[in-house]
Short mmCIF file of C-alpha atoms and ligand atoms in Angstrom, two decimals:
data_model
loop_
_atom_site.label_atom_id
_atom_site.label_comp_id
_atom_site.label_asym_id
_atom_site.label_seq_id
_atom_site.Cartn_x
_atom_site.Cartn_y
_atom_site.Cartn_z
CA MET O 291 -16.50 14.06 -25.02
CA ASN O 292 -18.02 12.92 -21.73
CA PHE O 293 -18.30 9.31 -20.56
CA SER O 294 -21.60 8.13 -22.12
CA THR O 295 -21.23 10.26 -25.29
CA ASN O 296 -17.79 8.79 -25.85
CA ILE O 297 -19.03 5.20 -25.54
CA ILE O 298 -22.14 5.74 -27.66
CA ASN O 299 -20.04 7.34 -30.42
CA THR O 300 -17.12 4.89 -30.49
CA GLU O 301 -16.16 4.62 -34.16
CA PHE O 302 -16.49 1.32 -36.01
CA GLN O 303 -13.34 -0.34 -37.32
CA LYS O 304 -14.90 -0.19 -40.81
CA PRO O 305 -18.17 1.61 -41.75
CA ASP O 306 -21.13 -0.77 -42.07
CA ILE O 307 -22.09 -1.25 -45.73
CA HIS O 308 -25.80 -0.68 -44.91
CA GLY O 309 -25.16 2.31 -42.67
CA SER O 310 -26.26 0.52 -39.50
CA ILE O 311 -25.74 2.81 -36.51
CA THR O 312 -25.27 -0.15 -34.15
CA PHE O 313 -22.42 -2.54 -34.89
CA PRO O 314 -24.01 -5.77 -36.26
CA ILE O 315 -23.57 -9.31 -34.94
CA TYR O 316 -21.15 -11.38 -37.01
CA ARG O 317 -22.11 -14.94 -36.11
CA ASN O 318 -19.81 -16.62 -38.64
CA THR O 319 -16.83 -18.71 -37.64
CA ALA O 320 -14.53 -18.38 -40.70
CA PHE O 321 -13.27 -15.40 -42.75
CA GLU O 322 -11.98 -15.75 -46.33
CA PHE O 323 -8.96 -14.19 -48.02
CA ALA O 324 -8.09 -13.24 -51.63
CA SER O 325 -4.82 -15.18 -51.74
CA ALA O 326 -2.59 -17.65 -49.90
CA GLU O 327 -0.12 -14.80 -49.24
CA GLU O 328 -2.86 -12.71 -47.66
CA ILE O 329 -4.07 -15.49 -45.34
CA GLU O 330 -0.45 -16.14 -44.34
CA ALA O 331 0.00 -12.42 -43.52
CA ALA O 332 -3.24 -12.50 -41.47
CA PHE O 333 -2.07 -15.54 -39.49
CA ARG O 334 1.27 -13.84 -38.82
CA GLY O 335 -0.61 -10.75 -37.56
CA GLU O 336 1.02 -8.59 -40.26
CA ILE O 337 -2.33 -7.24 -41.52
CA PRO O 338 -5.34 -6.35 -39.35
CA ALA O 339 -7.81 -9.12 -40.19
CA HIS O 340 -10.06 -11.70 -38.55
CA THR O 341 -9.16 -15.30 -39.34
CA TYR O 342 -11.24 -17.52 -37.06
CA ALA O 343 -13.86 -16.66 -34.44
CA ARG O 344 -12.01 -18.20 -31.47
CA VAL O 345 -9.15 -15.77 -32.16
CA SER O 346 -11.17 -12.62 -32.93
CA ASN O 347 -14.53 -11.48 -34.24
CA PRO O 348 -15.63 -8.03 -35.54
CA THR O 349 -18.52 -7.68 -33.03
CA VAL O 350 -16.27 -8.63 -30.11
CA THR O 351 -13.56 -6.22 -31.37
CA ASN O 352 -16.17 -3.44 -31.46
CA PHE O 353 -17.09 -4.21 -27.83
CA GLU O 354 -13.40 -4.13 -26.85
CA GLN O 355 -13.04 -0.72 -28.51
CA LYS O 356 -16.02 0.60 -26.56
CA ILE O 357 -14.44 -0.62 -23.30
CA GLN O 358 -11.24 1.11 -24.40
CA ALA O 359 -13.21 4.34 -24.86
CA ALA O 360 -14.79 3.91 -21.40
CA SER O 361 -11.53 3.15 -19.58
CA GLY O 362 -8.88 5.06 -21.54
CA ALA O 363 -6.80 1.85 -21.59
CA LYS O 364 -4.10 0.92 -24.09
CA SER O 365 -5.76 -2.39 -24.99
CA VAL O 366 -8.68 -4.58 -23.99
CA ILE O 367 -9.39 -8.29 -24.38
CA ALA O 368 -12.95 -9.61 -24.01
CA LEU O 369 -13.56 -13.16 -22.79
CA ALA O 370 -16.43 -15.49 -21.91
CA SER O 371 -16.75 -14.58 -18.21
CA GLY O 372 -15.19 -12.65 -15.35
CA MET O 373 -13.50 -15.86 -14.18
CA ALA O 374 -11.98 -16.27 -17.68
CA ALA O 375 -10.53 -12.74 -17.37
CA ILE O 376 -8.95 -13.63 -14.00
CA SER O 377 -7.69 -17.07 -15.03
CA HIS O 378 -6.28 -15.86 -18.38
CA THR O 379 -4.41 -13.04 -16.63
CA PHE O 380 -2.65 -15.41 -14.23
CA MET O 381 -2.10 -18.17 -16.79
CA THR O 382 -0.18 -15.45 -18.70
CA ILE O 383 2.10 -14.17 -15.94
CA ALA O 384 2.40 -17.01 -13.38
CA TYR O 385 4.90 -19.87 -13.54
CA ALA O 386 5.96 -22.73 -11.28
CA GLY O 387 7.96 -21.34 -8.40
CA CYS O 388 6.43 -17.86 -8.51
CA ASN O 389 4.09 -16.35 -5.94
CA ILE O 390 1.08 -14.04 -6.00
CA VAL O 391 0.49 -11.62 -3.14
CA ALA O 392 -3.24 -11.17 -2.69
CA SER O 393 -6.01 -10.09 -0.40
CA PRO O 394 -7.92 -13.09 1.02
CA ARG O 395 -11.15 -11.04 0.77
CA LEU O 396 -12.14 -12.50 -2.57
CA PHE O 397 -15.16 -13.65 -4.53
CA GLY O 398 -15.54 -17.42 -3.87
CA ASN O 399 -14.36 -18.73 -7.24
CA THR O 400 -11.40 -16.36 -7.35
CA PHE O 401 -10.30 -17.65 -3.93
CA SER O 402 -10.74 -21.23 -5.16
CA PHE O 403 -8.88 -20.47 -8.44
CA PHE O 404 -5.85 -19.29 -6.47
CA LYS O 405 -5.95 -21.89 -3.70
CA SER O 406 -6.97 -24.99 -5.68
CA THR O 407 -6.40 -24.48 -9.41
CA LEU O 408 -3.22 -22.36 -9.61
CA SER O 409 -1.49 -23.85 -6.60
CA ALA O 410 -1.60 -27.28 -8.31
CA PHE O 411 0.80 -25.79 -10.91
CA GLY O 412 3.36 -24.80 -8.27
CA VAL O 413 2.19 -21.21 -7.76
CA GLU O 414 2.20 -19.99 -4.16
CA ILE O 415 -0.55 -17.67 -2.91
CA ARG O 416 0.45 -15.30 -0.12
CA PHE O 417 -2.54 -13.70 1.56
CA VAL O 418 -1.97 -10.30 3.14
CA ASP O 419 -4.01 -7.65 4.92
CA THR O 420 -4.27 -4.97 2.21
CA ASN O 421 -4.73 -2.28 4.86
CA ASN O 422 -1.27 -3.07 6.23
CA LEU O 423 1.32 -1.63 3.82
CA GLU O 424 4.24 -3.08 5.78
CA GLU O 425 2.76 -6.58 5.57
CA ILE O 426 2.32 -6.19 1.79
CA SER O 427 5.88 -4.96 1.38
CA ALA O 428 7.29 -7.84 3.47
CA ALA O 429 5.41 -10.46 1.41
CA LEU O 430 6.86 -9.30 -1.94
CA ASP O 431 10.06 -10.85 -3.27
CA GLU O 432 11.89 -11.48 -6.56
CA ASN O 433 9.49 -14.35 -7.40
CA THR O 434 6.28 -12.30 -6.93
CA CYS O 435 4.59 -12.18 -10.35
CA GLY O 436 1.71 -9.91 -9.30
CA PHE O 437 -0.35 -8.29 -6.58
CA PHE O 438 -4.09 -8.99 -6.70
CA ALA O 439 -7.13 -7.61 -4.89
CA GLU O 440 -10.72 -6.62 -5.45
CA LEU O 441 -11.25 -2.87 -5.58
CA LEU O 442 -14.23 -3.00 -3.24
CA THR O 443 -14.41 -6.47 -1.73
CA ASN O 444 -17.40 -8.73 -2.31
CA PRO O 445 -19.24 -9.24 0.04
CA HIS O 446 -17.26 -7.53 2.84
CA MET O 447 -17.32 -4.01 1.32
CA GLU O 448 -13.74 -3.33 2.35
CA LEU O 449 -11.41 -0.94 0.59
CA ALA O 450 -7.63 -0.39 0.51
CA ASP O 451 -5.44 2.60 -0.33
CA PHE O 452 -4.54 1.49 -3.86
CA PRO O 453 -2.55 4.61 -4.82
CA ALA O 454 -0.31 3.94 -1.77
CA ILE O 455 -0.01 0.22 -2.58
CA SER O 456 0.88 1.12 -6.15
CA LYS O 457 3.93 3.11 -4.99
CA ILE O 458 5.28 0.07 -3.11
CA LEU O 459 4.68 -2.21 -6.11
CA ARG O 460 6.24 0.22 -8.65
CA ALA O 461 9.42 0.43 -6.57
CA LYS O 462 9.70 -3.38 -6.69
CA ASN O 463 8.58 -3.82 -10.34
CA ILE O 464 5.49 -5.84 -9.50
CA PRO O 465 2.25 -5.32 -11.47
CA MET O 466 -0.93 -4.27 -9.66
CA ILE O 467 -3.85 -6.36 -10.92
CA ILE O 468 -7.25 -5.38 -9.57
CA ASP O 469 -10.74 -6.81 -10.01
CA THR O 470 -12.82 -3.64 -10.45
CA THR O 471 -16.15 -5.40 -11.12
CA LEU O 472 -17.89 -3.47 -8.31
CA ILE O 473 -17.00 0.07 -9.46
CA PRO O 474 -17.01 0.91 -13.20
CA TRP O 475 -14.99 3.62 -14.97
CA CYS O 476 -17.69 6.31 -14.73
CA ALA O 477 -16.99 6.44 -10.97
CA PHE O 478 -13.35 5.36 -10.73
CA ASP O 479 -10.14 6.26 -12.58
CA ALA O 480 -8.14 3.02 -12.48
CA LYS O 481 -5.10 4.45 -14.25
CA LYS O 482 -4.82 7.36 -11.81
CA ALA O 483 -5.00 4.89 -8.90
CA GLY O 484 -1.92 3.12 -10.33
CA ILE O 485 -3.63 -0.04 -11.58
CA ASP O 486 -1.67 -1.79 -14.34
CA ILE O 487 -4.20 -4.49 -15.26
CA GLU O 488 -7.91 -4.51 -14.49
CA VAL O 489 -10.07 -7.60 -14.64
CA VAL O 490 -13.81 -7.06 -14.78
CA SER O 491 -16.82 -9.35 -14.80
CA THR O 492 -18.91 -7.60 -17.48
CA THR O 493 -21.72 -9.98 -16.48
CA LYS O 494 -22.52 -7.39 -13.80
CA TYR O 495 -22.86 -3.62 -14.42
CA ILE O 496 -21.88 -3.66 -18.06
CA SER O 497 -24.23 -6.30 -19.44
CA GLY O 498 -27.25 -4.25 -18.35
CA GLY O 499 -30.19 -6.40 -17.26
CA ALA O 500 -28.03 -9.52 -16.75
CA THR O 501 -28.21 -10.57 -20.39
CA GLY O 502 -25.16 -12.82 -20.35
CA LEU O 503 -21.75 -13.74 -18.98
CA GLY O 504 -18.65 -11.83 -20.00
CA GLY O 505 -15.30 -10.55 -18.81
CA VAL O 506 -12.61 -8.10 -19.89
CA ILE O 507 -8.89 -7.71 -19.25
CA VAL O 508 -7.98 -4.03 -19.41
CA ASP O 509 -4.31 -3.21 -19.94
CA TYR O 510 -3.17 0.37 -19.19
CA GLY O 511 0.25 -0.24 -20.77
CA SER O 512 1.90 1.02 -17.56
CA PHE O 513 3.95 -2.03 -16.57
CA ASP O 514 7.33 -3.05 -17.95
CA TRP O 515 6.80 -6.77 -18.63
CA THR O 516 10.50 -7.42 -19.18
CA LYS O 517 10.46 -7.59 -15.35
CA ASN O 518 8.35 -10.80 -15.51
CA ALA O 519 10.56 -13.88 -15.97
CA LYS O 520 8.04 -15.55 -18.31
CA LEU O 521 7.37 -12.53 -20.53
CA ALA O 522 10.95 -11.22 -20.58
CA VAL O 523 12.01 -13.84 -23.12
CA MET O 524 9.43 -12.95 -25.80
CA PRO O 525 10.13 -10.37 -28.56
CA GLU O 526 8.79 -6.84 -27.94
CA PRO O 527 5.46 -6.52 -29.83
CA LYS O 528 4.66 -3.41 -31.89
CA ASN O 529 1.37 -1.88 -30.69
CA VAL O 530 0.48 -3.73 -27.50
CA SER O 531 2.28 -4.84 -24.34
CA ARG O 532 3.98 -8.23 -24.01
CA PHE O 533 1.19 -9.18 -21.58
CA THR O 534 -1.64 -8.47 -24.06
CA GLN O 535 0.31 -10.00 -26.95
CA LYS O 536 0.88 -13.24 -25.00
CA ILE O 537 -2.85 -13.54 -24.24
CA ARG O 538 -3.94 -12.74 -27.80
CA SER O 539 -1.42 -14.90 -29.59
CA GLU O 540 -1.29 -17.85 -27.21
CA ILE O 541 -3.34 -18.03 -24.01
CA MET O 542 -6.81 -17.22 -25.32
CA ARG O 543 -6.34 -19.35 -28.42
CA ASN O 544 -5.23 -22.32 -26.34
CA LEU O 545 -7.77 -21.99 -23.55
CA GLY O 546 -10.62 -21.05 -25.88
CA ALA O 547 -12.86 -19.01 -23.52
CA THR O 548 -13.76 -16.48 -26.25
CA MET O 549 -16.65 -14.04 -25.82
CA SER O 550 -19.53 -14.84 -28.16
CA PRO O 551 -20.59 -12.16 -30.70
CA ASP O 552 -24.17 -12.21 -29.34
CA THR O 553 -22.86 -11.37 -25.87
CA ALA O 554 -20.59 -8.65 -27.30
CA TYR O 555 -23.58 -7.08 -29.07
CA LEU O 556 -25.75 -7.08 -25.93
CA GLN O 557 -22.95 -5.89 -23.68
CA SER O 558 -22.08 -3.06 -26.12
CA LEU O 559 -25.66 -1.84 -25.69
CA GLY O 560 -25.39 -2.33 -21.92
CA LEU O 561 -22.23 -0.24 -21.85
CA GLU O 562 -24.06 2.66 -23.52
CA THR O 563 -26.52 2.88 -20.59
CA LEU O 564 -23.97 2.07 -17.86
CA GLN O 565 -23.57 5.54 -16.37
CA VAL O 566 -27.28 6.31 -15.93
CA ARG O 567 -27.99 2.87 -14.46
CA TYR O 568 -24.96 3.05 -12.16
CA GLU O 569 -25.78 6.50 -10.82
CA HIS O 570 -29.44 5.64 -10.23
CA MET O 571 -28.68 2.29 -8.55
CA SER O 572 -25.93 3.81 -6.38
CA ARG O 573 -28.22 6.58 -5.17
CA THR O 574 -30.87 4.04 -4.20
CA ALA O 575 -28.29 1.81 -2.45
CA TYR O 576 -27.00 4.77 -0.42
CA GLU O 577 -30.51 5.86 0.60
CA LEU O 578 -31.45 2.31 1.64
CA ALA O 579 -28.20 1.79 3.57
CA LYS O 580 -28.68 5.14 5.36
CA HIS O 581 -32.35 4.45 6.09
CA PHE O 582 -31.74 1.02 7.69
CA ALA O 583 -28.39 1.81 9.39
CA LYS O 584 -30.02 2.45 12.78
CA HIS O 585 -32.73 -0.25 12.65
CA GLN O 586 -32.83 -2.12 15.97
CA LYS O 587 -32.80 -5.60 14.39
CA ILE O 588 -29.77 -4.81 12.20
CA THR O 589 -26.36 -5.10 13.85
CA ARG O 590 -24.35 -3.55 10.99
CA VAL O 591 -24.89 -2.04 7.53
CA GLY O 592 -22.00 -2.16 5.05
CA TYR O 593 -21.76 0.74 2.59
CA THR O 594 -18.59 2.81 2.27
CA GLN O 595 -20.40 6.15 1.90
CA LEU O 596 -21.99 5.91 5.36
CA GLU O 597 -20.42 8.14 8.01
CA SER O 598 -20.01 4.98 10.15
CA SER O 599 -17.83 3.25 7.51
CA PRO O 600 -14.09 3.11 8.26
CA TYR O 601 -13.58 3.48 4.49
CA LYS O 602 -15.66 6.67 4.05
CA ILE O 603 -12.73 9.07 3.40
CA LEU O 604 -10.99 6.69 0.99
CA SER O 605 -14.27 5.86 -0.76
CA ASP O 606 -15.09 9.55 -1.27
CA LYS O 607 -11.60 10.13 -2.65
CA LEU O 608 -11.53 7.16 -5.03
CA PHE O 609 -15.18 6.98 -6.13
CA SER O 610 -16.28 10.65 -5.98
CA GLY O 611 -18.91 9.76 -3.37
CA ASN O 612 -20.54 7.15 -5.59
CA PRO O 613 -19.57 3.67 -4.35
CA GLY O 614 -22.07 1.56 -6.22
CA ALA O 615 -25.19 -0.56 -5.89
CA MET O 616 -24.09 -3.24 -3.42
CA PHE O 617 -24.72 -2.98 0.30
CA THR O 618 -24.84 -5.51 3.10
CA LEU O 619 -26.61 -5.86 6.40
CA CYS O 620 -25.93 -8.12 9.36
CA LEU O 621 -28.62 -9.60 11.60
CA ALA O 622 -28.32 -11.30 14.98
CA SER O 623 -28.06 -14.87 13.62
CA LYS O 624 -28.12 -17.07 10.51
CA LYS O 625 -31.66 -18.09 11.48
CA ASP O 626 -32.75 -14.45 11.41
CA CYS O 627 -31.14 -14.05 7.98
CA TYR O 628 -33.21 -16.98 6.65
CA SER O 629 -36.46 -15.62 8.19
CA PHE O 630 -35.74 -12.24 6.63
CA MET O 631 -34.86 -13.68 3.19
CA ASN O 632 -37.95 -15.91 3.15
CA ALA O 633 -40.21 -12.91 3.85
CA LEU O 634 -38.97 -10.80 0.91
CA LYS O 635 -41.68 -10.15 -1.70
CA VAL O 636 -40.20 -7.68 -4.23
CA ILE O 637 -36.49 -8.44 -3.80
CA ARG O 638 -35.41 -11.73 -5.40
CA ARG O 639 -33.42 -14.43 -3.66
CA ALA O 640 -30.71 -14.85 -6.31
CA THR O 641 -26.98 -14.66 -6.88
CA ASN O 642 -25.65 -12.05 -9.30
CA LEU O 643 -24.82 -8.38 -9.11
CA PHE O 644 -26.24 -5.27 -10.78
CA ASP O 645 -29.18 -6.79 -12.55
CA ASN O 646 -32.12 -4.37 -13.16
CA LYS O 647 -33.84 -6.38 -10.42
CA THR O 648 -32.81 -6.06 -6.76
CA LEU O 649 -31.28 -9.31 -5.48
CA ALA O 650 -30.52 -10.60 -2.00
CA ILE O 651 -28.28 -13.51 -1.04
CA HIS O 652 -26.83 -15.11 2.09
CA PRO O 653 -23.23 -15.61 0.84
CA GLU O 654 -22.03 -17.98 3.60
CA SER O 655 -24.59 -20.70 2.76
CA THR O 656 -24.40 -20.26 -1.05
CA ILE O 657 -21.34 -18.75 -2.77
CA TYR O 658 -19.06 -20.02 0.02
CA SER O 659 -20.95 -23.24 0.86
CA SER O 660 -18.09 -25.48 -0.35
CA PHE O 661 -15.54 -23.67 1.85
CA THR O 662 -14.26 -25.31 5.05
CA PRO O 663 -14.71 -23.30 8.30
CA GLU O 664 -11.01 -22.42 8.11
CA MET O 665 -11.32 -21.13 4.51
CA LYS O 666 -14.38 -19.09 5.50
CA LYS O 667 -12.38 -17.56 8.34
CA THR O 668 -9.49 -16.67 5.99
CA ALA O 669 -11.89 -15.22 3.43
CA GLY O 670 -13.74 -13.25 6.14
CA ILE O 671 -17.14 -14.84 5.57
CA ASP O 672 -19.73 -14.25 8.25
CA ASP O 673 -23.02 -16.23 8.46
CA THR O 674 -25.00 -13.24 9.74
CA LEU O 675 -24.48 -11.19 6.59
CA ILE O 676 -26.95 -10.63 3.72
CA ARG O 677 -25.76 -9.05 0.48
CA PHE O 678 -28.00 -6.81 -1.60
CA SER O 679 -27.51 -5.80 -5.19
CA VAL O 680 -29.81 -2.85 -5.79
CA GLY O 681 -31.67 -2.66 -9.10
CA LEU O 682 -33.85 -0.10 -10.80
CA GLU O 683 -37.13 -0.53 -8.91
CA ASN O 684 -38.73 2.38 -7.08
CA ILE O 685 -36.94 3.03 -3.78
CA GLU O 686 -40.15 3.16 -1.70
CA ASP O 687 -41.10 -0.35 -2.85
CA LEU O 688 -37.66 -1.65 -1.85
CA LYS O 689 -37.76 0.16 1.49
CA ASN O 690 -41.20 -1.27 2.28
CA ASP O 691 -40.10 -4.77 1.29
CA ILE O 692 -37.03 -4.71 3.57
CA ALA O 693 -39.08 -3.17 6.42
CA GLN O 694 -41.83 -5.79 6.25
CA ALA O 695 -39.26 -8.63 6.04
CA LEU O 696 -37.47 -7.27 9.15
CA GLU O 697 -40.80 -7.34 10.99
CA LYS O 698 -41.09 -11.10 10.25
CA ILE O 699 -37.92 -11.94 12.20
C1 PLP F 207 -15.99 -9.44 -7.85
C2 PLP F 207 -16.25 -10.56 -8.81
N1 PLP F 207 -15.26 -10.93 -9.66
C3 PLP F 207 -15.44 -11.94 -10.54
C4 PLP F 207 -16.63 -12.61 -10.63
C5 PLP F 207 -16.78 -13.71 -11.64
O1 PLP F 207 -17.51 -13.25 -12.73
P1 PLP F 207 -18.30 -14.22 -13.74
O2 PLP F 207 -19.46 -14.77 -13.02
O3 PLP F 207 -18.65 -13.31 -14.88
O4 PLP F 207 -17.32 -15.28 -14.14
C6 PLP F 207 -17.68 -12.26 -9.78
C7 PLP F 207 -18.97 -12.98 -9.85
O5 PLP F 207 -19.87 -12.77 -9.05
C8 PLP F 207 -17.48 -11.20 -8.85
O6 PLP F 207 -18.45 -10.83 -8.00
#
């Protein structure tokens, strides 16, 4: 079956007793058992059963199975936000004395999680230029617990050759962990690109209409976790990897950032319309980027499908010429950016990505406002850049809005 058909027809774990064709919301916290022996078996994980809503919930499980159908992964864990997916992943594999080799081109909170939160536990972050394979290779050593990058960087719109990076990592037994929030599975085959673990903010494309926060950890079952000092000591689980087992049986229970069943219900519906929304939004983003690329007041437009992009060939190869609904433009100064933003009438001044509404933000003064000048430099944040997340409005209305706002500068 094709992408959307497959997601829409993902089978339920158990048929609904009323014949509902959409998996219902189970809002309860507790689940009862017929005997003490049965509840013991459920707690030991010997029978497939839900025990307590922080551990698992039927509506959330259904959402995870739909993500599995979309990605072709071995297992999926849904959590309360994209940041929970990132933090749970590294709380699972990192340990004092280890290091993480990462791109510094990161979403603000991810950068802060590595530099402030994780480093306080004795984890070293080694930033590398992901377009320099020799630099990546030189940064890896026997204490590297993972390589991390964003697939398409936010807000820089940079891309790396992940299949090539994967070969280096495989040879050294280091897992490739990628935040693929900006390009969903209908346009990108993560497994083929050599990704072992994907983290995704489902708040964005998947939720559909920005209905709530969510995140998923997608495990392709491709990494041998006996090569991780922390996971090597645990017994080999039966149906999932050591990584997924550790999160399910320990990390998510102890940290408690579970996805709510209401969110899982809404995001399951969002997932069913993902492909049509993505393709429509991407087409509009490309047309807008192309239309404004030569405007005299714009110094640069960022969109990897443009002929002028240094990432065009790689983007076409990895994303089948469909690199998503985010594009950026640079103006002559921060002051010009503010004049432009203040003149927008249809496009909203707001932070988020892939809402049905088109959004514009000046990242340097908002998402990165707590960063020092040095951190901004490391993270590649430029105060002349405006980020757009293109929604589902008519393209002519968006074009006219951008054009009239440029005139106000
Ligand atoms: C690329 C990327 N990863 C992770 C996140 C964090 O996601 P959430 O807001 O769902 O925690 C964001 C949020 O904007 C993001 O853009």
